[in-house]
Amino acid sequence: MFQRIKKIMDNLRLDEEFLSSGNCVDYSPIDGNQIAAVPLSDSEKVQTIINRSCSAFEEWQKVPPSNRAELIQKFINELTLHKEDLVELIMIETGKVRLCAEWEFEQALYLARGISAVPKKLAGVISQGEYEKFAVSQKWLPVGPVAVITSFTLPIRVWALNGLMALACGNSVIWRPSRSATLIAYAIDTLFRRAKAQCSFYTPEYLTQVLVCDHPEAILLAQSKQIAIMCATGAPSIVRRLQSIVGQRLGRTLLSVGENSAALVEKTADIDLAVREIVFSAYGDAGQRPVSLKRIFCHSSIYDTFVSKLKQKASELYVDSPFEHLAVIGPLLNRESFDVMNMTLDQARVDNGVITGGNRLPVGKFDKAYYVSPCIIELEKQTQTMLSSTLAPILYVVKYDDFDEAIAEINKYEETLVSCLFTNNIVAAGHFMSTSGVKSDAVTINAGSIGSITKNGLSFEHKNICSVGIGSIGFDVAAMFNAGKNGTMFSTFDNSWQTFMQVKNCLINYNCAD
């Protein structure tokens, strides 16, 4: 692993001394060994970074939109040039298998390409006023420094979605990555700085900054009135706290929560299709995605057949190091994730759950890594354990008889991002999507919450890593930023830029005496 990291650092020309000189230790989930140790920022450093971002914003907002587009395009060129190194770095630092790491990179690249055209669309409106010789105009202006907090599960894509869009709109950016994905953040920031150096115009030195800090210091970003917009992804408890803090100062937020997505398998469903879609949505990235399926409600008439096929399909999944070309499931993030999974399984036993799988697997000589087999937990009814969030390959299965009651059970978890229905009954599909149906931000019919992949034909049948997409961004990330709870929709680039700007309405009276 050391040789792999060394080669990537050399290729990307990263500051090895800086990335090994701090007290924030980063470990690779693949073997559990240390790969970096970056400096942690204290409260004084956080304020310094905020002040620098404010100064950069004052300069950047004056840069013409065409120049902003040029910078993003040069950054795209740097990303493309270093694709292989970045993909491998994603694998090393997050434990994603190669196809999932490639998909993370490609979707970030797609976002960057779309956002590079945004500066040309930043136009307001001029219209005739209600009275003669009155005109009303509408201007869109940058708002200020934007803070972006990202998780390890989507280490690049969410920053591309928020950070690059903020830059395109004339704002400066502070990126607080997961402490488990610091190398990726510094690699992206290094490439961005390299793109800045290639521009034909002046770019502020601190236009983008990476901030690695503990949670108390991250809260300072939410408290600071100098931060115009707080963007964050994470567990519901963390997001609620950030929203409360920013709300107290009447600040703006772009927040997304995930976890605990659900699926309902109706009695007319194509069972083979349902199993295929559910398996990857539940176990892709070892069940650690924000939209990973966790809860399945299956009709009693097909329950036994469905569960039997589900167990068979799950048992065929190959769990191994992401560098093994046959692996379709990698490791859990760390020991803490493994301990939380075990506590969840213990509670499921208390709830009289029937557990299949969920065992720790020996992989090579990686004694400090945590690989586990896909887990299926059969319960008689939905319990509080099912309504808790666990980033692990755990899938709960519950039998139901009444369609409306099953929908009500799905809705008990208010932060459900994606709800899936497998059915050949058009009436059931219509009801599921209606106002009296599920309350989640996104709904799929006969498709999972993530999609399906293929790995040498052994595990998943679809050729596309994500079979369901909105504007090719990927259904998982598009759902995370749906209009329902988070105030914006990223299915298209046509108007999503407005979230990162302020509108100024102007009235002009030219009914003046000659």
Coordinates of C-alpha atoms in Angstrom, one line a residue:
M1 CA 0.0 0.0 0.0
F2 CA 2.9 2.4 0.8
Q3 CA 4.2 2.0 -2.7
R4 CA 0.8 2.7 -4.3
I5 CA 0.4 5.9 -2.2
K6 CA 3.9 7.0 -3.0
K7 CA 3.4 6.6 -6.7
I8 CA 0.1 8.5 -6.6
M9 CA 1.7 11.3 -4.6
D10 CA 4.5 11.5 -7.1
N11 CA 2.2 11.6 -10.1
L12 CA 0.0 14.2 -8.6
R13 CA 2.9 16.1 -7.1
L14 CA 1.4 16.3 -3.7
D15 CA 3.2 17.8 -0.7
E16 CA 4.2 14.5 1.0
E17 CA 5.8 16.3 4.0
F18 CA 2.6 18.3 4.7
L19 CA 0.4 15.2 4.3
S20 CA 2.5 13.3 6.9
S21 CA 3.2 16.0 9.4
G22 CA -0.1 16.3 11.3
N23 CA -2.2 14.8 14.0
C24 CA -5.3 13.8 11.9
V25 CA -4.4 10.3 11.0
D26 CA -6.1 8.7 8.0
Y27 CA -6.3 5.0 7.6
S28 CA -7.1 2.9 4.5
P29 CA -10.1 0.6 4.9
I30 CA -8.4 -1.9 2.6
D31 CA -5.7 -3.0 5.1
G32 CA -6.3 -0.7 8.1
N33 CA -2.9 0.9 7.8
Q34 CA -2.1 4.6 8.1
I35 CA -1.8 6.4 4.8
A36 CA -1.7 10.1 5.9
A37 CA -1.5 12.4 8.9
V38 CA -2.6 15.9 8.0
P39 CA -2.6 18.9 10.4
L40 CA -5.9 19.6 12.2
S41 CA -7.1 23.2 12.3
D42 CA -8.0 24.8 15.6
S43 CA -10.6 27.6 16.1
E44 CA -8.0 30.3 15.4
K45 CA -7.0 28.6 12.1
V46 CA -10.7 28.3 11.1
Q47 CA -11.2 32.0 11.5
T48 CA -8.1 32.7 9.5
I49 CA -9.4 30.5 6.7
I50 CA -12.8 32.3 6.8
N51 CA -11.2 35.7 6.6
R52 CA -9.0 34.6 3.7
S53 CA -12.1 33.3 1.9
C54 CA -13.9 36.6 2.4
S55 CA -10.9 38.5 0.9
A56 CA -10.8 36.1 -2.1
F57 CA -14.5 36.6 -2.6
E58 CA -14.1 40.3 -2.9
E59 CA -11.8 39.8 -5.8
W60 CA -13.4 36.7 -7.5
Q61 CA -16.9 38.3 -7.7
K62 CA -15.4 40.9 -10.1
V63 CA -14.0 38.3 -12.4
P64 CA -16.0 38.0 -15.7
P65 CA -18.1 34.9 -16.1
S66 CA -16.2 33.8 -19.1
N67 CA -13.0 33.7 -17.1
R68 CA -14.7 31.6 -14.4
A69 CA -15.7 29.2 -17.1
E70 CA -12.1 29.1 -18.3
L71 CA -10.8 28.1 -14.9
I72 CA -13.3 25.3 -14.5
Q73 CA -12.4 24.0 -18.0
K74 CA -8.7 23.9 -17.1
F75 CA -9.6 22.1 -13.9
I76 CA -11.5 19.5 -16.0
N77 CA -8.4 19.0 -18.1
E78 CA -6.4 18.3 -14.9
L79 CA -9.0 15.8 -13.7
T80 CA -9.0 14.0 -17.0
L81 CA -5.2 13.9 -17.1
H82 CA -5.0 12.3 -13.7
K83 CA -8.0 10.0 -13.8
E84 CA -6.2 6.8 -13.0
D85 CA -4.4 8.2 -10.0
L86 CA -7.6 9.7 -8.6
V87 CA -9.6 6.5 -9.1
E88 CA -7.0 4.5 -7.3
L89 CA -6.8 7.1 -4.5
I90 CA -10.6 6.8 -4.1
M91 CA -10.2 3.0 -3.8
I92 CA -7.4 3.3 -1.2
E93 CA -9.1 5.9 1.0
T94 CA -12.7 4.9 0.9
G95 CA -12.6 1.1 0.1
K96 CA -14.7 1.4 -3.0
V97 CA -14.2 -1.3 -5.6
R98 CA -12.8 -0.1 -8.9
L99 CA -16.1 0.2 -10.8
C100 CA -17.6 2.3 -8.0
A101 CA -14.5 4.4 -7.7
E102 CA -14.6 5.0 -11.5
W103 CA -18.2 5.9 -11.3
E104 CA -17.6 8.4 -8.6
F105 CA -14.9 10.0 -10.7
E106 CA -16.9 10.0 -13.9
Q107 CA -19.9 11.6 -12.3
A108 CA -17.8 14.3 -10.7
L109 CA -16.3 14.9 -14.2
Y110 CA -19.7 15.1 -15.7
L111 CA -20.8 17.6 -13.2
A112 CA -17.7 19.7 -13.8
R113 CA -18.4 19.8 -17.5
G114 CA -22.0 20.8 -17.0
I115 CA -21.0 23.5 -14.5
S116 CA -18.4 25.0 -16.9
A117 CA -21.2 26.2 -19.0
V118 CA -23.1 27.8 -16.1
P119 CA -21.3 31.2 -16.1
K120 CA -22.7 32.0 -19.6
K121 CA -26.2 31.6 -18.2
L122 CA -26.0 34.0 -15.3
A123 CA -28.6 36.5 -16.7
G124 CA -31.3 38.5 -15.1
V125 CA -34.5 39.9 -16.5
I126 CA -35.5 43.4 -17.7
S127 CA -39.2 44.1 -18.2
Q128 CA -41.5 47.1 -18.6
G129 CA -42.9 48.4 -15.4
E130 CA -46.6 48.6 -14.5
Y131 CA -46.6 52.3 -15.3
E132 CA -45.3 54.2 -18.3
K133 CA -41.6 55.0 -18.2
F134 CA -40.9 52.6 -15.4
A135 CA -38.7 49.6 -15.9
V136 CA -38.1 46.6 -13.6
S137 CA -34.8 44.7 -13.7
Q138 CA -33.6 41.6 -11.9
K139 CA -29.9 40.9 -11.3
W140 CA -28.3 37.8 -10.0
L141 CA -25.2 38.4 -7.8
P142 CA -22.7 36.2 -5.9
V143 CA -23.4 35.9 -2.2
G144 CA -20.0 35.3 -0.5
P145 CA -18.0 32.4 0.9
V146 CA -19.6 29.0 0.7
A147 CA -18.7 26.2 3.1
V148 CA -19.0 22.7 1.8
I149 CA -19.0 19.7 4.2
T150 CA -18.7 16.3 2.5
S151 CA -18.7 12.7 3.6
F152 CA -16.4 9.8 2.8
T153 CA -19.1 7.9 0.8
L154 CA -19.1 10.6 -2.0
P155 CA -15.7 12.1 -1.7
I156 CA -15.6 14.1 -4.9
R157 CA -19.1 14.3 -6.4
V158 CA -20.7 16.4 -3.7
W159 CA -17.9 18.9 -3.7
A160 CA -18.1 19.1 -7.5
L161 CA -21.9 19.6 -7.2
N162 CA -21.6 22.4 -4.6
G163 CA -18.1 23.7 -4.7
L164 CA -17.7 24.2 -8.5
M165 CA -21.2 25.6 -8.8
A166 CA -20.4 28.2 -6.1
L167 CA -17.2 29.1 -7.9
A168 CA -19.0 29.4 -11.3
C169 CA -21.4 31.9 -9.6
G170 CA -18.6 34.1 -8.3
N171 CA -18.3 32.8 -4.8
S172 CA -15.2 31.5 -2.8
V173 CA -15.3 28.0 -1.3
I174 CA -14.1 26.4 2.0
W175 CA -14.1 22.6 1.7
R176 CA -14.3 20.6 4.9
P177 CA -14.0 17.0 3.8
S178 CA -14.5 13.9 5.9
R179 CA -11.5 13.1 8.1
S180 CA -11.5 9.7 6.4
A181 CA -11.0 11.3 2.9
T182 CA -8.4 14.0 3.4
L183 CA -6.0 12.8 0.8
I184 CA -8.6 12.9 -1.9
A185 CA -9.5 16.5 -0.9
Y186 CA -5.9 17.7 -1.0
A187 CA -5.4 15.9 -4.3
I188 CA -8.4 17.7 -5.8
D189 CA -7.3 21.0 -4.3
T190 CA -3.8 20.6 -5.7
L191 CA -5.2 20.0 -9.2
F192 CA -7.4 23.0 -8.9
R193 CA -4.5 25.2 -7.8
R194 CA -2.6 23.9 -10.8
A195 CA -5.5 24.9 -13.1
K196 CA -5.5 28.4 -11.5
A197 CA -1.8 28.8 -12.4
Q198 CA -2.6 28.1 -16.1
C199 CA -5.3 30.8 -16.3
S200 CA -4.6 33.9 -18.4
F201 CA -6.1 36.2 -15.7
Y202 CA -5.5 36.7 -12.0
T203 CA -7.2 34.3 -9.6
P204 CA -7.2 34.9 -5.8
E205 CA -4.8 32.8 -3.8
Y206 CA -7.4 31.5 -1.3
L207 CA -10.3 31.1 -3.8
T208 CA -10.6 27.5 -2.5
Q209 CA -9.3 26.1 0.7
V210 CA -9.4 22.7 2.4
L211 CA -10.2 22.7 6.1
V212 CA -9.5 19.6 8.1
C213 CA -10.9 19.9 11.6
D214 CA -12.9 18.2 14.3
H215 CA -16.7 18.7 14.7
P216 CA -16.5 21.6 17.2
E217 CA -14.3 23.6 14.7
A218 CA -16.7 22.7 11.9
I219 CA -19.5 24.2 13.8
L220 CA -17.7 27.5 13.7
L221 CA -18.4 27.6 10.0
A222 CA -22.1 27.3 10.7
Q223 CA -22.0 30.0 13.4
S224 CA -20.0 32.5 11.3
K225 CA -22.0 35.2 9.7
Q226 CA -19.2 35.6 7.1
I227 CA -20.3 32.2 5.6
A228 CA -23.0 33.0 3.1
I229 CA -24.2 29.4 2.4
M230 CA -23.6 26.2 4.4
C231 CA -23.7 23.1 2.3
A232 CA -23.5 19.8 4.1
T233 CA -24.2 16.1 3.7
G234 CA -24.4 13.7 6.6
A235 CA -26.5 11.8 9.1
P236 CA -29.8 13.4 10.1
S237 CA -28.6 14.3 13.6
I238 CA -25.6 16.2 12.3
V239 CA -27.6 18.0 9.5
R240 CA -30.4 19.0 12.0
R241 CA -27.8 20.6 14.3
L242 CA -26.2 22.5 11.4
Q243 CA -29.6 23.7 10.2
S244 CA -30.5 24.9 13.7
I245 CA -27.2 26.9 14.1
V246 CA -27.3 28.5 10.7
G247 CA -31.0 29.3 11.1
Q248 CA -30.4 31.2 14.3
R249 CA -28.4 33.7 12.4
L250 CA -30.9 33.6 9.5
G251 CA -28.3 32.1 7.2
R252 CA -28.8 30.0 4.1
T253 CA -28.3 26.2 3.9
L254 CA -28.2 23.5 1.3
L255 CA -28.4 20.4 3.4
S256 CA -29.0 16.7 2.4
V257 CA -29.6 13.7 4.6
G258 CA -29.6 10.1 3.6
E259 CA -29.7 6.5 4.8
N260 CA -32.5 4.1 5.4
S261 CA -34.0 4.0 2.0
A262 CA -36.8 1.5 1.6
A263 CA -38.4 -0.9 -1.0
L264 CA -41.8 -2.4 -1.2
V265 CA -42.1 -5.7 -3.2
E266 CA -45.7 -6.0 -4.2
K267 CA -47.4 -9.4 -4.9
T268 CA -47.3 -8.9 -8.7
A269 CA -43.6 -8.0 -8.8
D270 CA -41.0 -9.6 -11.0
I271 CA -39.1 -11.3 -8.2
D272 CA -35.9 -11.8 -10.2
L273 CA -35.8 -8.2 -11.2
A274 CA -36.5 -7.1 -7.6
V275 CA -33.8 -9.2 -6.2
R276 CA -31.2 -8.0 -8.8
E277 CA -32.0 -4.4 -8.2
I278 CA -32.2 -4.6 -4.4
V279 CA -29.0 -6.6 -3.9
F280 CA -26.7 -3.9 -5.3
S281 CA -28.7 -1.0 -3.8
A282 CA -28.3 -2.7 -0.4
Y283 CA -24.7 -3.9 -0.7
G284 CA -23.0 -1.6 -3.1
D285 CA -20.1 0.1 -1.3
A286 CA -20.7 -2.2 1.6
G287 CA -24.0 -0.6 2.3
Q288 CA -22.3 2.7 3.2
R289 CA -23.9 5.0 0.6
P290 CA -26.4 7.7 1.7
V291 CA -29.1 6.0 -0.4
S292 CA -28.3 2.4 0.4
L293 CA -31.4 0.3 0.7
K294 CA -32.0 -0.9 4.3
R295 CA -35.6 -1.8 4.6
I296 CA -37.6 -4.2 2.5
F297 CA -41.4 -4.8 2.8
C298 CA -42.4 -7.9 0.9
H299 CA -46.0 -9.2 0.4
S300 CA -46.6 -12.4 2.3
S301 CA -47.8 -14.3 -0.8
I302 CA -44.3 -14.2 -2.4
Y303 CA -42.2 -13.7 0.8
D304 CA -40.7 -17.1 1.0
T305 CA -39.7 -17.2 -2.7
F306 CA -38.3 -13.7 -2.6
V307 CA -36.3 -14.2 0.6
S308 CA -34.9 -17.5 -0.7
K309 CA -33.6 -15.9 -4.0
L310 CA -32.4 -12.8 -2.1
K311 CA -30.2 -14.9 0.2
Q312 CA -28.9 -16.9 -2.7
K313 CA -28.0 -13.7 -4.6
A314 CA -26.4 -12.2 -1.6
S315 CA -24.3 -15.3 -0.9
E316 CA -22.8 -15.0 -4.4
L317 CA -21.4 -11.6 -3.9
Y318 CA -17.6 -11.7 -3.7
V319 CA -16.1 -9.7 -0.8
D320 CA -12.4 -8.9 -1.1
S321 CA -9.9 -6.1 -1.4
P322 CA -10.9 -3.5 -4.0
F323 CA -7.6 -4.3 -5.8
E324 CA -8.9 -7.8 -6.5
H325 CA -10.5 -7.5 -9.9
L326 CA -13.4 -10.0 -9.0
A327 CA -14.4 -8.1 -5.9
V328 CA -17.8 -6.4 -5.9
I329 CA -17.9 -5.5 -2.2
G330 CA -15.0 -3.9 -0.3
P331 CA -14.4 -3.3 3.4
L332 CA -16.2 -1.2 6.0
L333 CA -14.6 2.1 6.8
N334 CA -13.0 1.2 10.1
R335 CA -13.3 -0.6 13.4
E336 CA -16.0 1.8 14.7
S337 CA -18.2 0.9 11.7
F338 CA -17.7 -2.8 12.5
D339 CA -18.6 -2.3 16.2
V340 CA -21.7 -0.3 15.3
M341 CA -22.8 -3.1 12.9
N342 CA -22.3 -5.7 15.6
M343 CA -24.3 -3.7 18.1
T344 CA -27.1 -3.5 15.5
L345 CA -27.0 -7.2 15.0
D346 CA -27.2 -7.8 18.8
Q347 CA -30.3 -5.6 19.0
A348 CA -31.8 -7.4 16.1
R349 CA -31.4 -10.6 18.0
V350 CA -33.2 -9.1 20.9
D351 CA -36.0 -8.2 18.5
N352 CA -36.2 -11.9 17.6
G353 CA -34.7 -11.3 14.2
V354 CA -33.4 -14.1 12.0
I355 CA -30.0 -13.2 10.8
T356 CA -28.2 -14.5 7.7
G357 CA -24.6 -13.4 7.1
G358 CA -23.0 -10.4 8.7
N359 CA -19.9 -12.3 9.7
R360 CA -16.4 -10.8 9.6
L361 CA -14.4 -12.3 6.7
P362 CA -10.7 -13.0 6.6
V363 CA -9.1 -11.2 3.7
G364 CA -5.4 -11.7 3.0
K365 CA -3.3 -10.6 6.0
F366 CA -5.4 -7.5 6.6
D367 CA -5.9 -8.1 10.3
K368 CA -6.7 -4.4 10.9
A369 CA -9.3 -4.2 8.1
Y370 CA -13.0 -5.1 8.4
Y371 CA -14.6 -7.1 5.7
V372 CA -18.0 -8.5 6.3
S373 CA -20.5 -10.7 4.4
P374 CA -23.8 -9.2 3.3
C375 CA -26.4 -9.5 6.0
I376 CA -30.1 -10.2 5.8
I377 CA -32.3 -9.7 8.9
E378 CA -35.8 -11.1 8.9
L379 CA -38.2 -9.5 11.4
E380 CA -41.9 -10.0 12.1
K381 CA -42.5 -6.2 12.1
Q382 CA -40.6 -3.0 11.7
T383 CA -38.7 -2.2 15.0
Q384 CA -36.8 0.8 16.3
T385 CA -33.6 -1.0 15.2
M386 CA -34.8 -0.7 11.6
L387 CA -35.4 3.0 12.0
S388 CA -31.8 3.6 13.1
S389 CA -29.1 4.4 10.6
T390 CA -26.2 1.9 10.2
L391 CA -23.6 2.3 7.5
A392 CA -23.1 -1.4 6.9
P393 CA -24.3 -4.1 4.5
I394 CA -27.4 -4.8 6.5
L395 CA -30.8 -5.4 4.9
Y396 CA -34.0 -5.8 6.9
V397 CA -36.9 -7.8 5.4
V398 CA -40.4 -7.6 6.8
K399 CA -43.6 -9.4 5.6
Y400 CA -46.8 -7.3 4.9
D401 CA -50.3 -8.0 3.8
D402 CA -51.9 -4.5 3.5
F403 CA -50.4 -2.1 0.9
D404 CA -51.3 1.1 2.7
E405 CA -50.0 -0.2 6.0
A406 CA -46.6 -1.0 4.3
I407 CA -46.5 2.5 2.9
A408 CA -47.2 3.9 6.4
E409 CA -44.3 1.8 7.7
I410 CA -41.9 3.3 5.1
N411 CA -43.0 6.8 6.1
K412 CA -42.2 6.3 9.7
Y413 CA -38.6 7.2 8.9
E414 CA -39.0 10.8 7.9
E415 CA -35.6 11.3 6.3
T416 CA -36.1 8.4 3.8
L417 CA -34.4 9.6 0.6
V418 CA -35.5 7.0 -1.9
S419 CA -38.5 4.7 -1.8
C420 CA -38.7 1.8 -4.4
L421 CA -41.7 -0.2 -5.5
F422 CA -41.5 -3.4 -7.4
T423 CA -44.8 -4.2 -9.1
N424 CA -46.5 -5.0 -12.4
N425 CA -49.7 -3.3 -11.1
I426 CA -50.1 0.2 -12.5
V427 CA -52.7 1.1 -9.9
A428 CA -50.2 0.3 -7.1
A429 CA -47.5 2.3 -8.8
G430 CA -49.7 5.3 -9.2
H431 CA -50.8 5.2 -5.5
F432 CA -47.2 4.7 -4.4
M433 CA -46.1 7.9 -6.1
S434 CA -49.2 10.0 -5.2
T435 CA -49.7 12.4 -2.3
S436 CA -51.2 9.6 -0.3
G437 CA -48.2 7.4 -1.0
V438 CA -44.6 7.5 0.2
K439 CA -43.2 10.8 1.5
S440 CA -39.6 10.4 0.4
D441 CA -37.8 12.8 -1.9
A442 CA -37.4 10.3 -4.7
V443 CA -39.4 7.3 -5.9
T444 CA -38.4 4.5 -8.3
I445 CA -40.6 1.9 -9.8
N446 CA -39.0 -1.5 -10.7
A447 CA -35.6 0.0 -10.0
G448 CA -33.3 0.2 -7.0
S449 CA -32.1 3.3 -5.1
I450 CA -28.6 3.1 -6.7
G451 CA -28.6 0.9 -9.7
S452 CA -26.6 -2.2 -10.7
I453 CA -23.1 -3.0 -12.0
T454 CA -21.4 -5.9 -13.7
K455 CA -18.1 -7.3 -12.8
N456 CA -17.0 -9.9 -15.3
G457 CA -20.5 -11.2 -15.5
L458 CA -20.3 -12.8 -12.0
S459 CA -22.5 -10.6 -9.8
F460 CA -24.8 -8.1 -11.4
E461 CA -26.4 -8.2 -14.8
H462 CA -26.6 -4.6 -15.9
K463 CA -23.8 -3.0 -17.8
N464 CA -24.3 0.4 -16.4
I465 CA -23.1 1.2 -12.9
C466 CA -26.2 3.3 -12.3
S467 CA -29.1 2.1 -14.3
V468 CA -31.3 5.0 -13.1
G469 CA -30.1 8.5 -13.7
I470 CA -31.4 12.0 -13.7
G471 CA -29.5 14.1 -16.2
S472 CA -26.7 11.5 -15.9
I473 CA -25.7 12.9 -12.5
G474 CA -26.6 9.6 -10.9
F475 CA -29.9 9.0 -9.2
D476 CA -28.4 8.7 -5.7
V477 CA -26.9 12.2 -5.7
A478 CA -29.8 13.8 -7.6
A479 CA -32.1 12.4 -4.9
M480 CA -29.9 13.8 -2.1
F481 CA -30.5 17.3 -3.5
N482 CA -34.2 17.1 -4.4
A483 CA -36.4 20.1 -4.0
G484 CA -38.6 18.5 -1.4
K485 CA -36.5 19.0 1.7
N486 CA -33.3 20.8 0.5
G487 CA -34.5 23.7 -1.5
T488 CA -32.9 22.9 -4.9
M489 CA -33.0 20.3 -7.6
F490 CA -29.9 19.3 -9.5
S491 CA -31.5 17.2 -12.2
T492 CA -30.6 20.0 -14.6
F493 CA -28.1 22.8 -14.7
D494 CA -30.7 25.3 -16.1
N495 CA -31.5 27.0 -12.8
S496 CA -29.6 25.2 -10.0
W497 CA -27.0 28.0 -10.0
Q498 CA -29.7 30.4 -8.5
T499 CA -29.2 28.6 -5.1
F500 CA -25.7 30.1 -5.0
M501 CA -26.6 33.6 -5.8
Q502 CA -28.8 36.4 -4.5
V503 CA -31.4 38.2 -6.6
K504 CA -31.6 42.0 -6.6
N505 CA -34.7 43.6 -7.9
C506 CA -34.3 47.1 -9.3
L507 CA -36.9 49.7 -10.2
I508 CA -35.9 52.4 -12.7
N509 CA -38.1 55.5 -13.0
Y510 CA -37.1 57.4 -16.2
N511 CA -40.2 59.6 -16.2
C512 CA -38.1 62.6 -15.5
A513 CA -38.5 66.2 -16.8
D514 CA -36.4 67.0 -19.8

